[in-house]
Amino acid sequence: MTEVLLGAGRMFASHYQFVVCQDPFAAISDDWHWGDESMKLGFTGARHFRIIGTEADSNQHWIELVASDYPPNFAEWQRVTCAHFQTSSGNIHVMPIFGGEPVISAHVSHGYYALYVAGQNLGVDQHSLGEISDTDFASRKDLEWYRIFLVPGAPDKQGRLSDAPMPIK
């Protein structure tokens, strides 16, 4: 396995954030706030419930989840954020932080993972496009979109590992 697509979809990332978790019904802790340190890291939460920050004002994003043996190639992405993720159940869900069902749900081996969230075209949204279908939205790689790489094992380093100022074409 190099890279296996576990799911993909369009998501409204309310309040500039989305969740990767093992339980979509878990309560959000008051301790998981966006302070100076978590803003620098690009994520907050706990190992089983990660909250990831986004940029585009429309909060509409295409998101893909892949199982991978390796982290993404940093040169191919505008931003790569890494967080330690744990699933004791083997379940993983990608969803809005408020008021929504998971956009992606998958089952993997239970254990520890490095969660690499690779983003492209940060801050570029769909406002000028009007309404477009999910199929059309999925093909628009010129808008802000994310691919989440789920790599077995705990990461050596967490946080924003790569952060280019301008979209990479």
mmCIF file of C-alpha atoms in Angstrom:
data_model
loop_
_atom_site.group_PDB
_atom_site.id
_atom_site.type_symbol
_atom_site.label_atom_id
_atom_site.label_comp_id
_atom_site.label_asym_id
_atom_site.label_seq_id
_atom_site.Cartn_x
_atom_site.Cartn_y
_atom_site.Cartn_z
ATOM 1 C CA MET A 1 0.000 0.000 0.000
ATOM 2 C CA THR A 2 1.348 3.365 -0.918
ATOM 3 C CA GLU A 3 -1.851 5.410 -0.881
ATOM 4 C CA VAL A 4 -5.425 4.081 -0.624
ATOM 5 C CA LEU A 5 -8.403 6.435 -0.833
ATOM 6 C CA LEU A 6 -10.661 5.811 2.185
ATOM 7 C CA GLY A 7 -13.191 8.497 1.295
ATOM 8 C CA ALA A 8 -13.726 11.976 -0.094
ATOM 9 C CA GLY A 9 -16.371 14.654 0.018
ATOM 10 C CA ARG A 10 -17.380 18.266 0.162
ATOM 11 C CA MET A 11 -17.615 19.739 3.634
ATOM 12 C CA PHE A 12 -18.692 22.968 5.221
ATOM 13 C CA ALA A 13 -15.901 23.663 7.714
ATOM 14 C CA SER A 14 -17.844 25.801 10.179
ATOM 15 C CA HIS A 15 -15.892 28.483 12.005
ATOM 16 C CA TYR A 16 -12.794 27.738 9.865
ATOM 17 C CA GLN A 17 -12.303 24.236 11.232
ATOM 18 C CA PHE A 18 -13.116 20.570 10.723
ATOM 19 C CA VAL A 19 -12.740 17.455 12.859
ATOM 20 C CA VAL A 20 -10.946 14.125 12.477
ATOM 21 C CA CYS A 21 -12.139 11.786 15.218
ATOM 22 C CA GLN A 22 -12.838 8.198 16.221
ATOM 23 C CA ASP A 23 -16.323 8.976 17.613
ATOM 24 C CA PRO A 24 -18.572 11.527 15.893
ATOM 25 C CA PHE A 25 -20.732 11.771 19.026
ATOM 26 C CA ALA A 26 -17.882 12.613 21.422
ATOM 27 C CA ALA A 27 -18.275 15.795 23.426
ATOM 28 C CA ILE A 28 -15.913 18.673 22.757
ATOM 29 C CA SER A 29 -13.816 19.499 25.806
ATOM 30 C CA ASP A 30 -13.506 23.056 27.093
ATOM 31 C CA ASP A 31 -9.743 22.424 27.198
ATOM 32 C CA TRP A 32 -9.557 22.225 23.394
ATOM 33 C CA HIS A 33 -9.558 25.951 22.694
ATOM 34 C CA TRP A 34 -7.625 27.831 20.030
ATOM 35 C CA GLY A 35 -4.874 29.539 22.020
ATOM 36 C CA ASP A 36 -1.573 30.929 20.759
ATOM 37 C CA GLU A 37 0.129 27.511 20.846
ATOM 38 C CA SER A 38 -2.626 25.626 19.024
ATOM 39 C CA MET A 39 -2.844 28.393 16.398
ATOM 40 C CA LYS A 40 0.881 27.934 15.719
ATOM 41 C CA LEU A 41 0.442 24.161 15.517
ATOM 42 C CA GLY A 42 -2.597 24.390 13.215
ATOM 43 C CA PHE A 43 -4.715 22.011 15.295
ATOM 44 C CA THR A 44 -6.186 21.468 18.758
ATOM 45 C CA GLY A 45 -8.052 18.707 20.584
ATOM 46 C CA ALA A 46 -6.956 15.309 21.857
ATOM 47 C CA ARG A 47 -5.396 12.270 20.160
ATOM 48 C CA HIS A 48 -8.818 10.766 19.447
ATOM 49 C CA PHE A 49 -10.473 14.065 18.419
ATOM 50 C CA ARG A 50 -8.438 16.520 16.322
ATOM 51 C CA ILE A 51 -9.758 19.922 15.280
ATOM 52 C CA ILE A 52 -7.976 21.270 12.192
ATOM 53 C CA GLY A 53 -7.941 24.945 11.133
ATOM 54 C CA THR A 54 -8.830 26.129 7.608
ATOM 55 C CA GLU A 55 -8.546 29.470 5.748
ATOM 56 C CA ALA A 56 -11.131 30.187 3.000
ATOM 57 C CA ASP A 57 -14.008 32.497 3.963
ATOM 58 C CA SER A 58 -16.710 30.351 2.314
ATOM 59 C CA ASN A 59 -15.695 27.392 4.543
ATOM 60 C CA GLN A 60 -16.477 25.008 1.654
ATOM 61 C CA HIS A 61 -13.707 22.483 1.088
ATOM 62 C CA TRP A 62 -13.074 19.262 -0.782
ATOM 63 C CA ILE A 63 -11.473 16.780 1.619
ATOM 64 C CA GLU A 64 -9.908 13.398 0.898
ATOM 65 C CA LEU A 65 -8.778 10.774 3.414
ATOM 66 C CA VAL A 66 -6.067 8.336 2.352
ATOM 67 C CA ALA A 67 -4.280 5.526 4.151
ATOM 68 C CA SER A 68 -0.591 5.806 3.304
ATOM 69 C CA ASP A 69 2.724 4.225 4.155
ATOM 70 C CA TYR A 70 4.458 7.604 3.904
ATOM 71 C CA PRO A 71 3.850 11.273 4.680
ATOM 72 C CA PRO A 72 2.989 13.569 1.774
ATOM 73 C CA ASN A 73 5.720 15.119 -0.338
ATOM 74 C CA PHE A 74 5.919 18.553 1.290
ATOM 75 C CA ALA A 75 7.040 20.197 -1.971
ATOM 76 C CA GLU A 76 3.663 19.327 -3.540
ATOM 77 C CA TRP A 77 1.547 21.054 -0.884
ATOM 78 C CA GLN A 78 1.149 24.629 0.305
ATOM 79 C CA ARG A 79 0.741 23.539 3.930
ATOM 80 C CA VAL A 80 1.297 20.277 5.796
ATOM 81 C CA THR A 81 0.170 19.976 9.412
ATOM 82 C CA CYS A 82 0.877 16.839 11.447
ATOM 83 C CA ALA A 83 -0.961 15.652 14.562
ATOM 84 C CA HIS A 84 -0.774 12.457 16.588
ATOM 85 C CA PHE A 85 -4.056 10.546 16.181
ATOM 86 C CA GLN A 86 -5.289 7.487 18.053
ATOM 87 C CA THR A 87 -8.228 5.225 17.349
ATOM 88 C CA SER A 88 -8.927 2.456 19.841
ATOM 89 C CA SER A 89 -11.990 1.358 17.838
ATOM 90 C CA GLY A 90 -10.455 1.509 14.357
ATOM 91 C CA ASN A 91 -13.053 4.079 13.338
ATOM 92 C CA ILE A 92 -12.089 7.388 11.777
ATOM 93 C CA HIS A 93 -14.488 10.160 10.783
ATOM 94 C CA VAL A 94 -13.963 13.504 9.055
ATOM 95 C CA MET A 95 -16.730 15.981 9.746
ATOM 96 C CA PRO A 96 -17.753 19.571 10.467
ATOM 97 C CA ILE A 97 -17.196 20.687 14.033
ATOM 98 C CA PHE A 98 -20.827 21.769 14.457
ATOM 99 C CA GLY A 99 -24.086 20.393 13.157
ATOM 100 C CA GLY A 100 -23.204 17.773 10.670
ATOM 101 C CA GLU A 101 -22.826 14.102 9.920
ATOM 102 C CA PRO A 102 -19.388 12.768 9.006
ATOM 103 C CA VAL A 103 -18.502 13.464 5.385
ATOM 104 C CA ILE A 104 -16.045 10.551 5.490
ATOM 105 C CA SER A 105 -16.204 7.464 7.696
ATOM 106 C CA ALA A 106 -13.736 4.596 7.443
ATOM 107 C CA HIS A 107 -12.462 1.657 9.440
ATOM 108 C CA VAL A 108 -8.719 1.084 9.860
ATOM 109 C CA SER A 109 -6.574 -0.960 12.229
ATOM 110 C CA HIS A 110 -6.828 0.372 15.758
ATOM 111 C CA GLY A 111 -3.727 2.109 17.044
ATOM 112 C CA TYR A 112 -1.578 5.197 16.733
ATOM 113 C CA TYR A 113 -1.227 7.248 13.563
ATOM 114 C CA ALA A 114 0.489 10.320 12.225
ATOM 115 C CA LEU A 115 -2.274 12.453 10.742
ATOM 116 C CA TYR A 116 -0.806 14.633 7.990
ATOM 117 C CA VAL A 117 -3.279 17.272 6.784
ATOM 118 C CA ALA A 118 -2.009 18.581 3.455
ATOM 119 C CA GLY A 119 -3.699 21.734 2.157
ATOM 120 C CA GLN A 120 -3.591 23.512 -1.167
ATOM 121 C CA ASN A 121 -4.727 26.957 -2.357
ATOM 122 C CA LEU A 122 -5.381 28.172 1.165
ATOM 123 C CA GLY A 123 -7.798 31.090 1.297
ATOM 124 C CA VAL A 124 -9.078 30.562 -2.261
ATOM 125 C CA ASP A 125 -12.815 29.964 -2.134
ATOM 126 C CA GLN A 126 -15.741 29.401 -4.485
ATOM 127 C CA HIS A 127 -17.649 32.700 -4.042
ATOM 128 C CA SER A 128 -17.122 33.757 -7.659
ATOM 129 C CA LEU A 129 -18.245 30.355 -8.997
ATOM 130 C CA GLY A 130 -21.828 30.407 -7.773
ATOM 131 C CA GLU A 131 -23.384 27.047 -6.955
ATOM 132 C CA ILE A 132 -21.524 24.047 -8.356
ATOM 133 C CA SER A 133 -22.158 20.323 -7.976
ATOM 134 C CA ASP A 134 -20.057 18.094 -5.724
ATOM 135 C CA THR A 135 -18.624 16.417 -8.837
ATOM 136 C CA ASP A 136 -17.498 19.771 -10.240
ATOM 137 C CA PHE A 137 -16.268 20.889 -6.816
ATOM 138 C CA ALA A 138 -14.137 17.721 -6.486
ATOM 139 C CA SER A 139 -12.358 18.493 -9.743
ATOM 140 C CA ARG A 140 -11.601 22.132 -8.795
ATOM 141 C CA LYS A 141 -8.052 21.769 -7.516
ATOM 142 C CA ASP A 142 -7.687 25.554 -7.857
ATOM 143 C CA LEU A 143 -9.787 26.067 -4.682
ATOM 144 C CA GLU A 144 -8.802 25.388 -1.060
ATOM 145 C CA TRP A 145 -8.823 21.617 -0.578
ATOM 146 C CA TYR A 146 -7.245 19.038 1.724
ATOM 147 C CA ARG A 147 -5.882 15.505 1.578
ATOM 148 C CA ILE A 148 -5.482 13.814 4.963
ATOM 149 C CA PHE A 149 -2.729 11.193 5.013
ATOM 150 C CA LEU A 150 -3.211 8.566 7.740
ATOM 151 C CA VAL A 151 0.229 7.008 8.318
ATOM 152 C CA PRO A 152 0.681 4.157 10.847
ATOM 153 C CA GLY A 153 2.717 5.002 13.958
ATOM 154 C CA ALA A 154 3.088 8.041 16.173
ATOM 155 C CA PRO A 155 4.743 11.048 14.510
ATOM 156 C CA ASP A 156 8.178 12.282 15.535
ATOM 157 C CA LYS A 157 7.081 15.901 15.198
ATOM 158 C CA GLN A 158 3.699 17.666 15.350
ATOM 159 C CA GLY A 159 2.474 21.016 14.086
ATOM 160 C CA ARG A 160 2.789 22.909 10.832
ATOM 161 C CA LEU A 161 5.705 21.170 9.186
ATOM 162 C CA SER A 162 5.473 23.132 5.941
ATOM 163 C CA ASP A 163 3.727 26.442 5.279
ATOM 164 C CA ALA A 164 4.255 28.189 1.922
ATOM 165 C CA PRO A 165 2.886 31.751 1.684
ATOM 166 C CA MET A 166 1.329 31.431 -1.788
ATOM 167 C CA PRO A 167 -0.605 28.641 -3.513
ATOM 168 C CA ILE A 168 1.605 26.240 -5.427
ATOM 169 C CA LYS A 169 0.507 25.795 -9.043
#
